mmCIF file of N, CA and C in Angstrom:
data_model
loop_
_atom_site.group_PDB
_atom_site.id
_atom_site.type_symbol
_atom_site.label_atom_id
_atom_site.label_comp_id
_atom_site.label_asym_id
_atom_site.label_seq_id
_atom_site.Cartn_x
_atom_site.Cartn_y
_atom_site.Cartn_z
ATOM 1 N N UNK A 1 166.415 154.659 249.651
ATOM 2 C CA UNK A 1 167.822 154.307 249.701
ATOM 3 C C UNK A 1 168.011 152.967 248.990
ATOM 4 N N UNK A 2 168.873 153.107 248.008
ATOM 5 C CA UNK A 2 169.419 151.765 247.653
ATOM 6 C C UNK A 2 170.036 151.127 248.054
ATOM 7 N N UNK A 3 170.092 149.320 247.864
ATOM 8 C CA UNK A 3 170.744 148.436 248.754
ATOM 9 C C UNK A 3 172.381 148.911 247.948
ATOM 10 N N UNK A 4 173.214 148.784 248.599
ATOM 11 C CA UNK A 4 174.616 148.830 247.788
ATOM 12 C C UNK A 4 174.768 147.607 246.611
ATOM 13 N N UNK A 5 174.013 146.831 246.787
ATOM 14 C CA UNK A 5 174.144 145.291 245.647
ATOM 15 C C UNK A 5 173.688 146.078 244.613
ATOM 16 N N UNK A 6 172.712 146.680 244.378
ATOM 17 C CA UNK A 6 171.716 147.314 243.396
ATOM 18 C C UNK A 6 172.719 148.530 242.748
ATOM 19 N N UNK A 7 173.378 149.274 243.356
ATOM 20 C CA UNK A 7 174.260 150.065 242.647
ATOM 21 C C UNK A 7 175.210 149.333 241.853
ATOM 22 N N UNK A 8 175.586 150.003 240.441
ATOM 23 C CA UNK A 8 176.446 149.453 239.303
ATOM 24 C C UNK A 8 177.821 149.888 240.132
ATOM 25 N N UNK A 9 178.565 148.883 240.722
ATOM 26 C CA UNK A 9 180.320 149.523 241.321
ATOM 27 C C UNK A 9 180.851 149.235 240.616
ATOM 28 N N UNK A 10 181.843 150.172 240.853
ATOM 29 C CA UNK A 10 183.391 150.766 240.254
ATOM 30 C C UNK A 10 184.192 150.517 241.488
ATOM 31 N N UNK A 11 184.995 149.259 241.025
ATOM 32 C CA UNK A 11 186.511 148.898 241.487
ATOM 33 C C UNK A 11 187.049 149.866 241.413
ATOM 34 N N UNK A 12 187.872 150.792 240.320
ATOM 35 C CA UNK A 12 188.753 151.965 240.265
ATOM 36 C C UNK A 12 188.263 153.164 241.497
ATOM 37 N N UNK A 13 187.092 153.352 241.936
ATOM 38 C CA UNK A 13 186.518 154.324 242.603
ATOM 39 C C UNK A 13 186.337 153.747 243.726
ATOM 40 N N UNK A 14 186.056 152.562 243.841
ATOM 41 C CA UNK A 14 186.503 152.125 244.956
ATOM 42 C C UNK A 14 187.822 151.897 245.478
ATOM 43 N N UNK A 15 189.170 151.871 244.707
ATOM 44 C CA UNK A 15 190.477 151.865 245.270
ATOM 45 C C UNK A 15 190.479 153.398 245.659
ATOM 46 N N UNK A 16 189.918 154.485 245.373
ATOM 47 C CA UNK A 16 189.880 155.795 245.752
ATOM 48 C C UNK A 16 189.359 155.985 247.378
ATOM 49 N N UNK A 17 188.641 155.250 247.368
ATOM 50 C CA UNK A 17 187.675 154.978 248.914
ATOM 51 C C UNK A 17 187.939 154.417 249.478
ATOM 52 N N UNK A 18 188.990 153.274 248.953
ATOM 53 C CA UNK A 18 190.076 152.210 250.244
ATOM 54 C C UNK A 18 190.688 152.859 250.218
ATOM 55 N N UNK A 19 191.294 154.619 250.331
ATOM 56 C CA UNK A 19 192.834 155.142 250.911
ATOM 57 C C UNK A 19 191.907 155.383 252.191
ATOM 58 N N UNK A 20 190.914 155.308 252.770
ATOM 59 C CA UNK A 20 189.925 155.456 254.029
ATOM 60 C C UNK A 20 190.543 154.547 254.819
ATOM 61 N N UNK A 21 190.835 153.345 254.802
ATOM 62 C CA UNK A 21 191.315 152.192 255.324
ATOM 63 C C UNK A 21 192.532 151.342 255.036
ATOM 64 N N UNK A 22 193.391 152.123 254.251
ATOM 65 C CA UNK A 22 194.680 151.802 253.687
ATOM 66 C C UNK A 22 195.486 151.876 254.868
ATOM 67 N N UNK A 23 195.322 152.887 256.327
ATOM 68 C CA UNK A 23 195.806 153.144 257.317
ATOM 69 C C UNK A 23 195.800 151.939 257.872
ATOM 70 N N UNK A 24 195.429 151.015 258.335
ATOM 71 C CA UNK A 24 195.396 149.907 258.672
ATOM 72 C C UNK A 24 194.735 148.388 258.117
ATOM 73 N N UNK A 25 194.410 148.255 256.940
ATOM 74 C CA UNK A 25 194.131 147.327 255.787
ATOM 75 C C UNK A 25 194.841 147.604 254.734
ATOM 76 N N UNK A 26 195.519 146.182 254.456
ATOM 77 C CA UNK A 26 196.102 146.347 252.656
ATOM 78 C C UNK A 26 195.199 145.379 252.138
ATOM 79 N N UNK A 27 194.958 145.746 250.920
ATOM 80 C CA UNK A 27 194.381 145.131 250.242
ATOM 81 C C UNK A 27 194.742 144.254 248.858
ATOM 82 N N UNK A 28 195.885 145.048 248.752
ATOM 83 C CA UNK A 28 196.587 143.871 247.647
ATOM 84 C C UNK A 28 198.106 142.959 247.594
ATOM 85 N N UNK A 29 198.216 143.004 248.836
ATOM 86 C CA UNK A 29 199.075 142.333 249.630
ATOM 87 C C UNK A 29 198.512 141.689 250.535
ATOM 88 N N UNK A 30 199.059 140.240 250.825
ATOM 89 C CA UNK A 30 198.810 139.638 251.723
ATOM 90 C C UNK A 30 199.675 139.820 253.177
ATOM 91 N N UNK A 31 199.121 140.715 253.588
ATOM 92 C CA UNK A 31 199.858 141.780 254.996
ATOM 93 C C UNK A 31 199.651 142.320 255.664
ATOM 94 N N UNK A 32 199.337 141.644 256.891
ATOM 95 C CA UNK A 32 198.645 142.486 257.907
ATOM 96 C C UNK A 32 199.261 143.560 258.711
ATOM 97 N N UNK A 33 198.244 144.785 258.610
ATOM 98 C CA UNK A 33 198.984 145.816 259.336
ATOM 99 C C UNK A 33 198.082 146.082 260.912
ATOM 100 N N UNK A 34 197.568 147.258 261.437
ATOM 101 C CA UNK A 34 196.766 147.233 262.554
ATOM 102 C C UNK A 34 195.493 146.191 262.283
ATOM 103 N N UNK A 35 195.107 146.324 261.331
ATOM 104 C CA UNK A 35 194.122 145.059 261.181
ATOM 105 C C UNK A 35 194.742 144.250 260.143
ATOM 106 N N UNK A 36 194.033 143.142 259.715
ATOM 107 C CA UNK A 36 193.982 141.991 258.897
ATOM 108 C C UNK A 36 193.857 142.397 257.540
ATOM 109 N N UNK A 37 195.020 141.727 256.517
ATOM 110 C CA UNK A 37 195.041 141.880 255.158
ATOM 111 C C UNK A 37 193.876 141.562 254.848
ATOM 112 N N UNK A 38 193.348 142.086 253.683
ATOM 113 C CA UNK A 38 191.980 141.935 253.236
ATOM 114 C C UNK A 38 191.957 140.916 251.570
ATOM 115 N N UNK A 39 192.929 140.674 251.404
ATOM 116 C CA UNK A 39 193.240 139.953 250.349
ATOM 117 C C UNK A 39 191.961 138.777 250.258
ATOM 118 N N UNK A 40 191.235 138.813 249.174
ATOM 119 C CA UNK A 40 190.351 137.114 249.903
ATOM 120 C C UNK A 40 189.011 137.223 250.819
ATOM 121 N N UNK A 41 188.946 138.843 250.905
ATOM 122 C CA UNK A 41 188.178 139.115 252.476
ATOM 123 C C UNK A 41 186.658 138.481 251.867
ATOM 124 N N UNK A 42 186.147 139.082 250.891
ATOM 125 C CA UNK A 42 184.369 138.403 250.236
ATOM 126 C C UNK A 42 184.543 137.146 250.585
ATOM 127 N N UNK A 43 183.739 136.754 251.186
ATOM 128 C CA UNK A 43 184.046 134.979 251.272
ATOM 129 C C UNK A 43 184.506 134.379 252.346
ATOM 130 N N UNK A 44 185.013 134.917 253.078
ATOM 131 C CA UNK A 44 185.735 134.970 254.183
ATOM 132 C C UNK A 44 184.828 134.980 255.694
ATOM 133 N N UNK A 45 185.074 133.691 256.415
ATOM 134 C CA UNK A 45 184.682 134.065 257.634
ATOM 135 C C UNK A 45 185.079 134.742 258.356
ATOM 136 N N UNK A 46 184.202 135.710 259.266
ATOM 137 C CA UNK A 46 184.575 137.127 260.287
ATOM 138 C C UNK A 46 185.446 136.111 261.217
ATOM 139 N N UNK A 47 186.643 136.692 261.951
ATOM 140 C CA UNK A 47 187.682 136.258 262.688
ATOM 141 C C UNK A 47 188.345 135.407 262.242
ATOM 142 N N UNK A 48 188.783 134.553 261.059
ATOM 143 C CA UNK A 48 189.291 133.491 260.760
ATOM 144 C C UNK A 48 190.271 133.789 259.927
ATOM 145 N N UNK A 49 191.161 134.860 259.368
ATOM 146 C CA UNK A 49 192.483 134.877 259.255
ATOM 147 C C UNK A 49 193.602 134.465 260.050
ATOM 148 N N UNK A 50 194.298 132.955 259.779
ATOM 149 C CA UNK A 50 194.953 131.943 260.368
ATOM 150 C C UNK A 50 196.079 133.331 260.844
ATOM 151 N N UNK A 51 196.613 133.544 260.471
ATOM 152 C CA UNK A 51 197.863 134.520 260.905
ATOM 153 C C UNK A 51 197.379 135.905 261.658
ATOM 154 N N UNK A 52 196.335 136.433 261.782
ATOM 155 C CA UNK A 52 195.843 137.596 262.484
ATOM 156 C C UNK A 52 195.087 136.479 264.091
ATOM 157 N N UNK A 53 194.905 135.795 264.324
ATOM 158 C CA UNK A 53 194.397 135.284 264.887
ATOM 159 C C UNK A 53 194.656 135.739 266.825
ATOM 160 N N UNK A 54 195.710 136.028 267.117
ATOM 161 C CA UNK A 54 195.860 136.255 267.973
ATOM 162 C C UNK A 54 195.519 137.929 268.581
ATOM 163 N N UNK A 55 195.102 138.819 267.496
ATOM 164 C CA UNK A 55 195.008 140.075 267.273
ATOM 165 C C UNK A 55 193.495 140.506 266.932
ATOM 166 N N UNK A 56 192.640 139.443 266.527
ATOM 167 C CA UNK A 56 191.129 139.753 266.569
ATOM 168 C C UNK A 56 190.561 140.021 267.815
ATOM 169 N N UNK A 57 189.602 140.842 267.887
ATOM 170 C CA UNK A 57 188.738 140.935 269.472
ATOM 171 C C UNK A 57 187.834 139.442 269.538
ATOM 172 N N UNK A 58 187.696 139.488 270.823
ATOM 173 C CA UNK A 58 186.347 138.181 271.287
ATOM 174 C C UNK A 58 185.562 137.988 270.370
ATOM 175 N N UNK A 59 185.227 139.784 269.953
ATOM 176 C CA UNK A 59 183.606 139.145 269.703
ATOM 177 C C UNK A 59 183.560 139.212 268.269
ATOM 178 N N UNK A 60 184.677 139.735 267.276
ATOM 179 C CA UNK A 60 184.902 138.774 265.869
ATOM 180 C C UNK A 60 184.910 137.694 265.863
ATOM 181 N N UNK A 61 185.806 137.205 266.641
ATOM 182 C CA UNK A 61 186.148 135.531 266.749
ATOM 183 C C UNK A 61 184.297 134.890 266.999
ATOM 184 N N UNK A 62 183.920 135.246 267.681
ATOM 185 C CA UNK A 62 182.363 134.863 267.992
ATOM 186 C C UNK A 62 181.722 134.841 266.719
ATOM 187 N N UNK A 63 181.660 136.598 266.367
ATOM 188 C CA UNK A 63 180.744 136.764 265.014
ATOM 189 C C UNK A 63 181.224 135.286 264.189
ATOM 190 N N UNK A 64 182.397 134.802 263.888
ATOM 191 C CA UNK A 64 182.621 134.026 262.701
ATOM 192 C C UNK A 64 182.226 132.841 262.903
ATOM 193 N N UNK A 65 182.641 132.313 264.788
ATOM 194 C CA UNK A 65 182.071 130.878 265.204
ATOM 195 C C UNK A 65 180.910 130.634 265.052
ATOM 196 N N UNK A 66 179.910 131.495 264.572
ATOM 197 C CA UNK A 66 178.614 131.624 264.651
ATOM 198 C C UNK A 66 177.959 131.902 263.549
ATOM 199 N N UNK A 67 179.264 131.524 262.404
ATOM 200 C CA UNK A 67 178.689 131.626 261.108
ATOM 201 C C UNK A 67 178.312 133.043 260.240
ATOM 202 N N UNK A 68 178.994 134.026 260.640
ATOM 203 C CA UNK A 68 178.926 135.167 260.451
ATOM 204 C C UNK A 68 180.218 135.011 258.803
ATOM 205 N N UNK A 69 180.267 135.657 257.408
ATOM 206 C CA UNK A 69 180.398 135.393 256.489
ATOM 207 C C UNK A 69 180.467 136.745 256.250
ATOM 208 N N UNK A 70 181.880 136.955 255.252
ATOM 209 C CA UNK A 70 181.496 138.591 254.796
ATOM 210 C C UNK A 70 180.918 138.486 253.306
ATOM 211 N N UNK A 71 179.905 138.221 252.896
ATOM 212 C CA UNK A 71 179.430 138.213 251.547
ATOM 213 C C UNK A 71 179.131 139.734 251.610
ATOM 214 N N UNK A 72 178.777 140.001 250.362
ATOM 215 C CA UNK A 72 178.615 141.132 249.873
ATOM 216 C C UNK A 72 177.416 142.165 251.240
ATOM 217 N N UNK A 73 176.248 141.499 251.557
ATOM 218 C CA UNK A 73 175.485 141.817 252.485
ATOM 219 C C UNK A 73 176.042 142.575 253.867
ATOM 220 N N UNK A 74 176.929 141.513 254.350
ATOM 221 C CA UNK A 74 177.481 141.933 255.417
ATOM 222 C C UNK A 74 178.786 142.808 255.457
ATOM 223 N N UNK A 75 179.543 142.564 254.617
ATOM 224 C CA UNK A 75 180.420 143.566 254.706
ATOM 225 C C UNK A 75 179.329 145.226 254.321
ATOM 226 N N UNK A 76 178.435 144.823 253.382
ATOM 227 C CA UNK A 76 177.827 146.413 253.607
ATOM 228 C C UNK A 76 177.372 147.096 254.922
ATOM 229 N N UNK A 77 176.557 146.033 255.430
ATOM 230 C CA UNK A 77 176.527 146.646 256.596
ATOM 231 C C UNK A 77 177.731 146.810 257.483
ATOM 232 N N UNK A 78 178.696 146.164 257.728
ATOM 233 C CA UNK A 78 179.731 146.487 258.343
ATOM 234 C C UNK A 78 180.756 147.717 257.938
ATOM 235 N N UNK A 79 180.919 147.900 256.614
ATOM 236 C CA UNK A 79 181.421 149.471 255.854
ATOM 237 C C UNK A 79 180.565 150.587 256.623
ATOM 238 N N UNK A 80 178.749 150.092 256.568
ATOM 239 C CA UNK A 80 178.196 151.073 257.078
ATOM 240 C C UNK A 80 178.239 151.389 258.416
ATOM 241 N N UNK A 81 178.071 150.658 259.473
ATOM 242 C CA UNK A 81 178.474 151.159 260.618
ATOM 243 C C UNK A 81 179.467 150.052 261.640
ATOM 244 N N UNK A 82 180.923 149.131 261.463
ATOM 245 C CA UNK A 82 180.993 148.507 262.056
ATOM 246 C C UNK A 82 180.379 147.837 263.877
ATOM 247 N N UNK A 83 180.363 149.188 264.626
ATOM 248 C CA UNK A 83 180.080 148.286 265.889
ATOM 249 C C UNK A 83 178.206 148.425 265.846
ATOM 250 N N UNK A 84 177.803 148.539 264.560
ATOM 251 C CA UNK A 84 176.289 147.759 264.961
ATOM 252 C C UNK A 84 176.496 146.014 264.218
ATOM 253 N N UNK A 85 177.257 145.932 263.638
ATOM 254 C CA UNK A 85 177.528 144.305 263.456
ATOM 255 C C UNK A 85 178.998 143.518 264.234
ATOM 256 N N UNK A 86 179.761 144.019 264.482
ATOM 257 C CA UNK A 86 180.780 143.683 265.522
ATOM 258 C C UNK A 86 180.448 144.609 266.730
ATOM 259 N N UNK A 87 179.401 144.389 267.880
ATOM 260 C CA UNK A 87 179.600 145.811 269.151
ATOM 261 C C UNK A 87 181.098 145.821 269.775
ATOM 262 N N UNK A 88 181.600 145.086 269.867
ATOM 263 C CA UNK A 88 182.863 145.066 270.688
ATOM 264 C C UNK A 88 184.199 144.726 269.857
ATOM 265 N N UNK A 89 184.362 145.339 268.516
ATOM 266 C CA UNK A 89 185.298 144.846 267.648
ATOM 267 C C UNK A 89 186.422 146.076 267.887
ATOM 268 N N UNK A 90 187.784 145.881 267.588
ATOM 269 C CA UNK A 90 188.604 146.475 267.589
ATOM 270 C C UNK A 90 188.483 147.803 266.690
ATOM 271 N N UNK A 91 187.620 147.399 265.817
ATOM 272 C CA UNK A 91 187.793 148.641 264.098
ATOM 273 C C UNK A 91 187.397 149.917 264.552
ATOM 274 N N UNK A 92 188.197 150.664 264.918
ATOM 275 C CA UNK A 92 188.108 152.436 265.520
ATOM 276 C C UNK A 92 187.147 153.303 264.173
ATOM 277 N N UNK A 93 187.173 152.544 262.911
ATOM 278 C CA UNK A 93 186.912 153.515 261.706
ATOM 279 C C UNK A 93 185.031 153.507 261.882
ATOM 280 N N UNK A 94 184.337 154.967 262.103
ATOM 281 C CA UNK A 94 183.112 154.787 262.206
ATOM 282 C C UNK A 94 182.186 154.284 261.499
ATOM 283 N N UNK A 95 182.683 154.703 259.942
ATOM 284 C CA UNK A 95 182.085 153.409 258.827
ATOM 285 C C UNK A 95 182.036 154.923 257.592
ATOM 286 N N UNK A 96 181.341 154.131 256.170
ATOM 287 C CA UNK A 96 181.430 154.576 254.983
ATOM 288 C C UNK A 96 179.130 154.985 255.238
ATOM 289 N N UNK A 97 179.121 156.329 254.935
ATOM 290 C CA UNK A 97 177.495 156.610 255.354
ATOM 291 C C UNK A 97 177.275 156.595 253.715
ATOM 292 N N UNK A 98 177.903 156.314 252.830
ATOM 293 C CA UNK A 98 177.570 156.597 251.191
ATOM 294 C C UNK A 98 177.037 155.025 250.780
ATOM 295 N N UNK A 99 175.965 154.955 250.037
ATOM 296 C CA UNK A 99 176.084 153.947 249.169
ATOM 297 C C UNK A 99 176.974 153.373 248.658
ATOM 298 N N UNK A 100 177.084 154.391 247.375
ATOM 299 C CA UNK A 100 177.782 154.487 246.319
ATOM 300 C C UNK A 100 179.250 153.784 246.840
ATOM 301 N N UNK A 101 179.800 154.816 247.582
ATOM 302 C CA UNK A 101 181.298 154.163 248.157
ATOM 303 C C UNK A 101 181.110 152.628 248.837
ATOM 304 N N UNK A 102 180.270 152.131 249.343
ATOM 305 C CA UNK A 102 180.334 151.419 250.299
ATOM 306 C C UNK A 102 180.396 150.437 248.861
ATOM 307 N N UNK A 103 179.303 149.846 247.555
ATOM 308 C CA UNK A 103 179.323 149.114 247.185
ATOM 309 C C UNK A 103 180.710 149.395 246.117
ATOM 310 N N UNK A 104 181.316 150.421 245.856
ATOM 311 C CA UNK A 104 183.042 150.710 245.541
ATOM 312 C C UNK A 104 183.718 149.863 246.022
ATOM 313 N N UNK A 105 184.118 150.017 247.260
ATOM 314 C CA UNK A 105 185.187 149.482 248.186
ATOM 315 C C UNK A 105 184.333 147.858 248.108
ATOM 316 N N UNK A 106 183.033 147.230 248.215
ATOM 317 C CA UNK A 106 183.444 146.133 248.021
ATOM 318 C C UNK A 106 183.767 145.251 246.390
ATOM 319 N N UNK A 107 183.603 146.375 245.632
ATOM 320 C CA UNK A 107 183.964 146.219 244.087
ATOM 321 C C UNK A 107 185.366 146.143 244.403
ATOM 322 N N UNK A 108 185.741 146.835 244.683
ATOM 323 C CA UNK A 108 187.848 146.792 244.560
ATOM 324 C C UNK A 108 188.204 145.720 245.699
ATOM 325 N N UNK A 109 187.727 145.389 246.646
ATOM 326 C CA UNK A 109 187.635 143.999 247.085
ATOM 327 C C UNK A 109 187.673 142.506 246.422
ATOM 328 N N UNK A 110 186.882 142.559 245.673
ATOM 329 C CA UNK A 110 186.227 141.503 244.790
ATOM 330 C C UNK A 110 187.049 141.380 243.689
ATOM 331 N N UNK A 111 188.036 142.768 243.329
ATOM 332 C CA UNK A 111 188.444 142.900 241.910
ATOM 333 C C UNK A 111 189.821 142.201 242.046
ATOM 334 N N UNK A 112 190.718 141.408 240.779
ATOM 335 C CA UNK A 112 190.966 140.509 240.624
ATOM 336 C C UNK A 112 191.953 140.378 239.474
ATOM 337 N N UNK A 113 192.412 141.382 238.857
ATOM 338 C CA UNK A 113 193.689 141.766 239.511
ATOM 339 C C UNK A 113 192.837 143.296 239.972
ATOM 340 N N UNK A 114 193.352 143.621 240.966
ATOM 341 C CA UNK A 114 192.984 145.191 241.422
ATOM 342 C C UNK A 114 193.335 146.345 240.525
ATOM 343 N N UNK A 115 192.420 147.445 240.359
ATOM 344 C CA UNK A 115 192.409 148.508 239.225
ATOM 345 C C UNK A 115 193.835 149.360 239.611
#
Protein backbone atom coordinates (compact mmCIF):
# COMPACT_ATOMS: atom_id res chain seq x y z
CA UNK A 1 0.00 0.00 0.00
CA UNK A 2 1.10 3.37 -0.79
CA UNK A 3 1.48 6.27 1.56
CA UNK A 4 -1.13 8.86 -0.05
CA UNK A 5 2.05 11.55 -0.13
CA UNK A 6 3.67 9.12 -2.68
CA UNK A 7 0.66 9.14 -5.03
CA UNK A 8 0.84 11.92 -7.96
CA UNK A 9 -2.87 13.94 -6.83
CA UNK A 10 -5.30 15.44 -8.81
CA UNK A 11 -7.08 18.50 -7.32
CA UNK A 12 -9.84 18.22 -10.19
CA UNK A 13 -10.50 14.47 -8.96
CA UNK A 14 -10.30 15.35 -5.87
CA UNK A 15 -13.17 18.12 -6.07
CA UNK A 16 -15.08 14.88 -7.45
CA UNK A 17 -14.39 13.12 -4.00
CA UNK A 18 -15.19 16.29 -1.88
CA UNK A 19 -19.06 15.95 -3.13
CA UNK A 20 -18.46 12.95 -0.14
CA UNK A 21 -18.25 15.79 2.33
CA UNK A 22 -19.78 18.76 0.60
CA UNK A 23 -22.87 17.63 2.92
CA UNK A 24 -21.40 19.23 5.71
CA UNK A 25 -17.85 20.92 4.64
CA UNK A 26 -17.40 23.76 2.11
CA UNK A 27 -14.47 24.08 0.87
CA UNK A 28 -14.27 27.12 -1.10
CA UNK A 29 -16.09 29.33 0.97
CA UNK A 30 -15.33 30.46 4.12
CA UNK A 31 -18.65 28.82 5.76
CA UNK A 32 -19.40 26.74 8.12
CA UNK A 33 -22.06 24.29 7.70
CA UNK A 34 -22.60 20.97 10.14
CA UNK A 35 -18.92 21.05 10.39
CA UNK A 36 -16.18 23.68 9.91
CA UNK A 37 -15.28 25.46 6.58
CA UNK A 38 -12.28 23.87 5.35
CA UNK A 39 -10.88 26.85 3.62
CA UNK A 40 -7.06 26.98 5.03
CA UNK A 41 -7.67 23.45 6.62
CA UNK A 42 -3.58 21.97 5.60
CA UNK A 43 -1.93 23.84 8.19
CA UNK A 44 -4.39 24.21 10.46
CA UNK A 45 -4.61 23.21 14.03
CA UNK A 46 -7.33 20.32 14.87
CA UNK A 47 -10.13 22.38 16.89
CA UNK A 48 -8.97 25.88 16.31
CA UNK A 49 -11.39 27.48 13.87
CA UNK A 50 -12.06 30.87 15.86
CA UNK A 51 -15.79 30.91 14.65
CA UNK A 52 -16.67 27.01 14.84
CA UNK A 53 -15.40 26.99 18.25
CA UNK A 54 -18.30 26.49 20.23
CA UNK A 55 -19.46 23.46 17.92
CA UNK A 56 -16.18 21.26 18.05
CA UNK A 57 -16.33 18.06 20.35
CA UNK A 58 -13.88 17.87 23.60
CA UNK A 59 -11.75 15.78 22.18
CA UNK A 60 -10.84 17.93 18.85
CA UNK A 61 -10.36 20.77 20.98
CA UNK A 62 -7.79 18.35 22.95
CA UNK A 63 -6.38 16.74 19.71
CA UNK A 64 -5.27 20.50 18.74
CA UNK A 65 -4.23 21.64 22.50
CA UNK A 66 -1.90 18.94 22.18
CA UNK A 67 -0.44 19.93 19.11
CA UNK A 68 -2.25 17.83 16.80
CA UNK A 69 -1.74 19.71 13.05
CA UNK A 70 -3.55 18.70 9.89
CA UNK A 71 -0.46 18.43 7.57
CA UNK A 72 -0.74 16.31 4.85
CA UNK A 73 0.04 13.04 7.25
CA UNK A 74 -2.72 13.52 9.42
CA UNK A 75 -5.43 14.57 7.58
CA UNK A 76 -4.63 11.15 5.66
CA UNK A 77 -5.09 9.32 8.32
CA UNK A 78 -8.07 11.12 9.43
CA UNK A 79 -9.85 10.86 5.59
CA UNK A 80 -8.90 7.26 6.36
CA UNK A 81 -10.67 6.45 9.34
CA UNK A 82 -11.66 9.59 11.47
CA UNK A 83 -12.52 8.11 15.03
CA UNK A 84 -9.10 6.17 15.05
CA UNK A 85 -7.48 9.78 15.23
CA UNK A 86 -10.38 11.86 16.82
CA UNK A 87 -12.23 8.63 19.11
CA UNK A 88 -14.84 10.93 20.31
CA UNK A 89 -15.18 13.53 17.42
CA UNK A 90 -18.43 14.65 16.08
CA UNK A 91 -17.53 13.54 12.15
CA UNK A 92 -20.42 10.76 11.51
CA UNK A 93 -18.51 10.22 7.88
CA UNK A 94 -16.67 6.65 8.27
CA UNK A 95 -13.73 7.81 6.17
CA UNK A 96 -12.25 7.58 2.38
CA UNK A 97 -10.66 3.43 2.32
CA UNK A 98 -8.93 4.59 -1.28
CA UNK A 99 -5.55 5.96 -1.53
CA UNK A 100 -5.86 7.48 -4.51
CA UNK A 101 -9.01 9.59 -3.30
CA UNK A 102 -7.74 10.26 0.02
CA UNK A 103 -4.43 12.00 -1.42
CA UNK A 104 -7.28 13.84 -4.16
CA UNK A 105 -9.30 15.43 -1.61
CA UNK A 106 -6.15 16.61 0.12
CA UNK A 107 -4.89 17.94 -3.40
CA UNK A 108 -8.21 20.04 -3.85
CA UNK A 109 -7.63 21.15 -0.30
CA UNK A 110 -4.27 22.53 -0.87
CA UNK A 111 -5.40 23.83 -4.37
CA UNK A 112 -5.38 27.52 -4.71
CA UNK A 113 -7.56 28.78 -6.69
CA UNK A 114 -9.72 25.44 -6.57
CA UNK A 115 -10.16 23.35 -9.98
Amino acid sequence: MMSPAAIAADAAAGKKVFNKCRACHDAENEKNKVGPHLVGAVGRTAGSLEDFQPRYSANMKEAGAGGLVWDEENLAAYLRNPKDVIPKGKMAFPGLKDDEDIANVIAYLQADPKP
